[in-house]
Amino acid sequence: MPQLRHMELLSVWLGVYYGDFTVAAASENLTANRGKALTVLRRGPAAMRALAETMTRDASNMIGIIDRLEKRGLVRRAASPAPQTSASRPHG
């Protein structure tokens, strides 16, 4: 039954990770979703639809998340060569 033990350990680790992540985001006055969006955007600019897919959110929800991050100066929007909007972190 080593696989069952590994699954239990993974479950505990993920619970700790996501709990810590939520606390860290809240300490910066961010919701978990906004913190996750910033984490994804650390990899580089992303189209809104791609960002939504990565975060398993509806694309329409990403607009509000990015709006709030943009208001705080944490991301900026830029026109994409494709007919879509992308977001990126201002300094990277």
XYZ file of N, CA, C and O in Angstrom:
368
model
N 0.788 -1.214 0.000
C 0.000 0.000 0.000
C 0.833 1.283 0.000
O 0.390 2.295 0.504
N 2.073 1.259 -0.551
C 2.861 2.495 -0.564
C 2.196 3.605 -1.368
O 2.354 4.779 -1.055
N 1.430 3.254 -2.407
C 0.775 4.293 -3.210
C -0.239 5.055 -2.380
O -0.352 6.273 -2.511
N -0.970 4.355 -1.528
C -1.951 5.011 -0.675
C -1.254 5.979 0.272
O -1.698 7.109 0.459
N -0.135 5.570 0.829
C 0.633 6.435 1.731
C 1.143 7.669 0.984
O 1.100 8.779 1.505
N 1.611 7.486 -0.234
C 2.076 8.627 -1.037
C 0.933 9.595 -1.309
O 1.122 10.816 -1.251
N -0.233 9.068 -1.596
C -1.395 9.933 -1.858
C -1.779 10.707 -0.594
O -2.123 11.884 -0.668
N -1.710 10.055 0.544
C -2.015 10.738 1.803
C -1.019 11.866 2.059
O -1.402 12.968 2.436
N 0.255 11.582 1.850
C 1.284 12.603 2.046
C 1.111 13.768 1.073
O 1.257 14.932 1.452
N 0.793 13.446 -0.176
C 0.560 14.492 -1.171
C -0.627 15.354 -0.769
O -0.581 16.582 -0.864
N -1.666 14.727 -0.291
C -2.859 15.454 0.139
C -2.527 16.414 1.279
O -2.952 17.575 1.278
N -1.760 15.947 2.250
C -1.364 16.804 3.371
C -0.498 17.956 2.872
O -0.708 19.119 3.240
N 0.474 17.659 2.014
C 1.368 18.692 1.500
C 0.596 19.764 0.732
O 0.837 20.959 0.914
N -0.330 19.323 -0.127
C -1.116 20.297 -0.894
C -1.969 21.166 0.022
O -2.108 22.367 -0.212
N -2.523 20.565 1.055
C -3.315 21.346 2.015
C -2.482 22.415 2.691
O -2.908 23.562 2.836
N -1.270 22.064 3.082
C -0.363 23.029 3.710
C 0.033 24.107 2.709
O 0.008 25.304 3.011
N 0.394 23.686 1.495
C 0.813 24.643 0.467
C -0.282 25.662 0.181
O -0.046 26.866 0.209
N -1.477 25.175 -0.094
C -2.552 26.101 -0.440
C -2.970 26.946 0.748
O -3.326 28.109 0.588
N -2.899 26.394 1.938
C -3.191 27.190 3.129
C -2.171 28.307 3.286
O -2.520 29.458 3.537
N -0.877 27.981 3.128
C 0.176 28.987 3.205
C 0.033 30.026 2.101
O 0.235 31.208 2.318
N -0.314 29.571 0.903
C -0.472 30.481 -0.228
C -1.590 31.483 0.055
O -1.431 32.688 -0.161
N -2.713 30.992 0.558
C -3.853 31.861 0.844
C -3.496 32.882 1.917
O -3.831 34.060 1.799
N -2.773 32.446 2.948
C -2.339 33.358 4.011
C -1.371 34.398 3.450
O -1.488 35.592 3.751
N -0.422 33.955 2.621
C 0.543 34.886 2.029
C -0.161 35.908 1.143
O 0.151 37.100 1.191
N -1.107 35.463 0.341
C -1.851 36.387 -0.520
C -2.630 37.386 0.333
O -2.601 38.596 0.074
N -3.299 36.892 1.365
C -4.086 37.765 2.234
C -3.201 38.789 2.943
O -3.617 39.931 3.152
N -1.972 38.404 3.276
C -1.071 39.343 3.952
C -0.709 40.519 3.048
O -0.304 41.571 3.525
N -0.851 40.332 1.740
C -0.610 41.406 0.776
C -1.917 42.025 0.289
O -1.957 42.727 -0.713
N -2.990 41.722 1.005
C -4.322 42.221 0.666
C -4.763 41.752 -0.718
O -5.327 42.518 -1.495
N -4.467 40.488 -1.024
C -4.862 39.872 -2.285
C -5.765 38.682 -2.003
O -5.566 37.979 -1.019
N -6.721 38.458 -2.877
C -7.472 37.221 -2.798
C -6.578 36.102 -3.329
O -5.573 36.360 -3.997
N -6.956 34.880 -3.066
C -6.180 33.745 -3.577
C -6.133 33.779 -5.099
O -5.082 33.518 -5.694
N -7.243 34.111 -5.757
C -7.261 34.157 -7.224
C -6.328 35.228 -7.776
O -5.653 35.019 -8.784
N -6.266 36.367 -7.130
C -5.357 37.420 -7.598
C -3.907 37.008 -7.379
O -3.052 37.246 -8.228
N -3.646 36.376 -6.260
C -2.303 35.872 -6.004
C -1.897 34.818 -7.024
O -0.768 34.815 -7.517
N -2.826 33.934 -7.368
C -2.540 32.900 -8.367
C -2.281 33.527 -9.731
O -1.387 33.087 -10.459
N -3.052 34.554 -10.071
C -2.843 35.224 -11.366
C -1.440 35.826 -11.417
O -0.740 35.693 -12.425
N -1.010 36.466 -10.338
C 0.346 37.030 -10.301
C 1.395 35.934 -10.425
O 2.414 36.111 -11.100
N 1.153 34.822 -9.791
C 2.088 33.697 -9.861
C 2.222 33.201 -11.299
O 3.325 32.970 -11.787
N 1.098 33.065 -11.985
C 1.123 32.613 -13.387
C 1.838 33.641 -14.255
O 2.649 33.293 -15.113
N 1.580 34.922 -14.010
C 2.172 35.976 -14.835
C 3.666 36.177 -14.572
O 4.339 36.829 -15.366
N 4.188 35.591 -13.509
C 5.645 35.655 -13.283
C 6.385 34.952 -14.411
O 7.535 35.274 -14.698
N 5.734 33.995 -15.058
C 6.358 33.264 -16.169
C 6.461 34.124 -17.422
O 7.228 33.824 -18.314
N 5.643 35.158 -17.497
C 5.651 36.043 -18.654
C 4.242 36.445 -19.026
O 3.269 35.962 -18.443
N 4.098 37.354 -19.977
C 2.772 37.802 -20.398
C 1.910 36.625 -20.846
O 2.416 35.624 -21.352
N 0.613 36.788 -20.657
C -0.325 35.731 -21.052
C -1.604 36.357 -21.571
O -2.067 37.372 -21.046
N -2.143 35.764 -22.600
C -3.459 36.179 -23.089
C -4.488 35.851 -22.013
O -4.331 34.888 -21.254
N -5.514 36.649 -21.923
C -6.546 36.443 -20.898
C -7.124 35.030 -20.965
O -7.318 34.394 -19.934
N -7.401 34.563 -22.153
C -7.982 33.222 -22.300
C -7.006 32.154 -21.806
O -7.384 31.235 -21.099
N -5.724 32.301 -22.130
C -4.716 31.339 -21.671
C -4.574 31.400 -20.147
O -4.448 30.367 -19.492
N -4.615 32.598 -19.606
C -4.542 32.771 -18.159
C -5.737 32.087 -17.490
O -5.583 31.376 -16.501
N -6.909 32.273 -18.053
C -8.122 31.640 -17.522
C -8.008 30.119 -17.575
O -8.361 29.427 -16.621
N -7.502 29.600 -18.681
C -7.359 28.146 -18.811
C -6.347 27.610 -17.804
O -6.587 26.586 -17.173
N -5.237 28.303 -17.634
C -4.216 27.871 -16.681
C -4.773 27.846 -15.265
O -4.485 26.942 -14.490
N -5.596 28.827 -14.939
C -6.155 28.925 -13.596
C -7.472 28.178 -13.446
O -8.064 28.208 -12.373
N -7.914 27.551 -14.515
C -9.216 26.858 -14.559
C -10.347 27.770 -14.086
O -11.140 27.422 -13.230
N -10.372 28.934 -14.680
C -11.426 29.920 -14.420
C -12.088 30.258 -15.744
O -11.501 30.101 -16.810
N -13.275 30.797 -15.669
C -13.950 31.286 -16.857
C -13.249 32.565 -17.297
O -12.843 33.381 -16.459
N -13.093 32.732 -18.602
C -12.394 33.915 -19.130
C -13.045 35.212 -18.648
O -12.350 36.197 -18.382
N -14.360 35.220 -18.497
C -15.036 36.445 -18.051
C -14.642 36.806 -16.620
O -14.628 37.984 -16.257
N -14.293 35.825 -15.793
C -13.848 36.112 -14.422
C -12.470 36.764 -14.400
O -12.150 37.515 -13.485
N -11.659 36.463 -15.391
C -10.300 37.005 -15.415
C -10.301 38.514 -15.590
O -9.409 39.189 -15.091
N -11.298 39.036 -16.257
C -11.361 40.485 -16.472
C -11.380 41.207 -15.133
O -10.605 42.135 -14.908
N -12.238 40.783 -14.220
C -12.322 41.413 -12.902
C -11.046 41.241 -12.102
O -10.591 42.176 -11.432
N -10.459 40.045 -12.163
C -9.217 39.784 -11.434
C -8.113 40.700 -11.944
O -7.418 41.364 -11.168
N -7.963 40.777 -13.263
C -6.917 41.624 -13.851
C -7.227 43.097 -13.633
O -6.314 43.894 -13.361
N -8.500 43.508 -13.715
C -8.873 44.904 -13.439
C -8.357 45.339 -12.072
O -7.758 46.411 -11.931
N -8.601 44.509 -11.061
C -8.208 44.866 -9.696
C -6.686 44.888 -9.529
O -6.140 45.742 -8.832
N -6.003 43.943 -10.165
C -4.539 43.938 -10.101
C -3.952 45.139 -10.834
O -2.970 45.741 -10.378
N -4.573 45.506 -11.948
C -4.101 46.659 -12.721
C -4.294 47.953 -11.926
O -3.412 48.821 -11.931
N -5.416 48.068 -11.215
C -5.669 49.256 -10.396
C -4.589 49.455 -9.341
O -4.239 50.582 -9.002
N -4.043 48.366 -8.845
C -2.994 48.438 -7.825
C -1.607 48.559 -8.448
O -0.605 48.622 -7.739
N -1.518 48.570 -9.767
C -0.233 48.697 -10.439
C 0.577 47.409 -10.434
O 1.787 47.436 -10.652
N -0.079 46.281 -10.215
C 0.619 45.003 -10.138
C 0.715 44.298 -11.488
O 1.555 43.420 -11.663
N -0.154 44.656 -12.413
C -0.100 44.135 -13.779
C -0.457 45.269 -14.725
O -0.966 46.306 -14.311
N -0.189 45.045 -15.975
C -0.646 46.006 -16.989
C -1.162 45.206 -18.173
O -0.712 44.099 -18.440
N -2.097 45.797 -18.849
C -2.653 45.169 -20.047
C -1.975 45.758 -21.262
O -1.607 46.920 -21.273
N -1.876 44.938 -22.271
C -1.314 45.403 -23.532
C -2.078 44.723 -24.653
O -2.535 43.588 -24.500
N -2.188 45.438 -25.744
C -2.824 44.832 -26.915
C -1.912 43.725 -27.418
O -0.693 43.845 -27.422
N -2.532 42.670 -27.813
C -1.804 41.518 -28.334
C -1.901 41.550 -29.852
O -2.855 42.089 -30.404
N -0.930 40.965 -30.573
C -1.045 40.912 -32.030
C -2.307 40.165 -32.470
O -2.899 40.489 -33.475
N -2.703 39.178 -31.669
C -3.947 38.450 -31.962
C -5.115 39.280 -31.441
O -4.924 40.180 -30.628
N -6.319 38.989 -31.877
C -7.474 39.771 -31.419
C -7.873 39.401 -29.995
O -8.938 38.854 -29.748
N -6.979 39.651 -29.038
C -7.261 39.373 -27.640
C -6.407 40.294 -26.789
O -5.500 40.931 -27.279
N -6.672 40.353 -25.518
C -5.909 41.174 -24.598
C -4.996 40.291 -23.788
O -5.359 39.180 -23.445
N -3.799 40.775 -23.503
C -2.905 40.008 -22.638
C -2.554 40.851 -21.431
O -2.718 42.069 -21.418
N -2.069 40.194 -20.393
C -1.656 40.874 -19.180
C -0.253 40.426 -18.830
O 0.160 39.333 -19.177
N 0.472 41.307 -18.145
C 1.809 40.942 -17.693
C 2.110 41.742 -16.435
O 1.438 42.725 -16.125
N 3.125 41.296 -15.714
C 3.583 42.054 -14.557
C 4.382 43.235 -15.080
O 5.081 43.121 -16.071
N 4.300 44.404 -14.437
C 4.967 45.595 -14.947
C 6.481 45.480 -15.091
O 7.049 46.041 -15.994
N 7.119 44.769 -14.209
C 8.585 44.719 -14.230
C 9.091 43.324 -14.549
O 10.058 42.865 -13.992
N 8.446 42.632 -15.437
C 8.950 41.311 -15.749
C 7.928 40.552 -16.406
O 7.608 39.786 -17.029
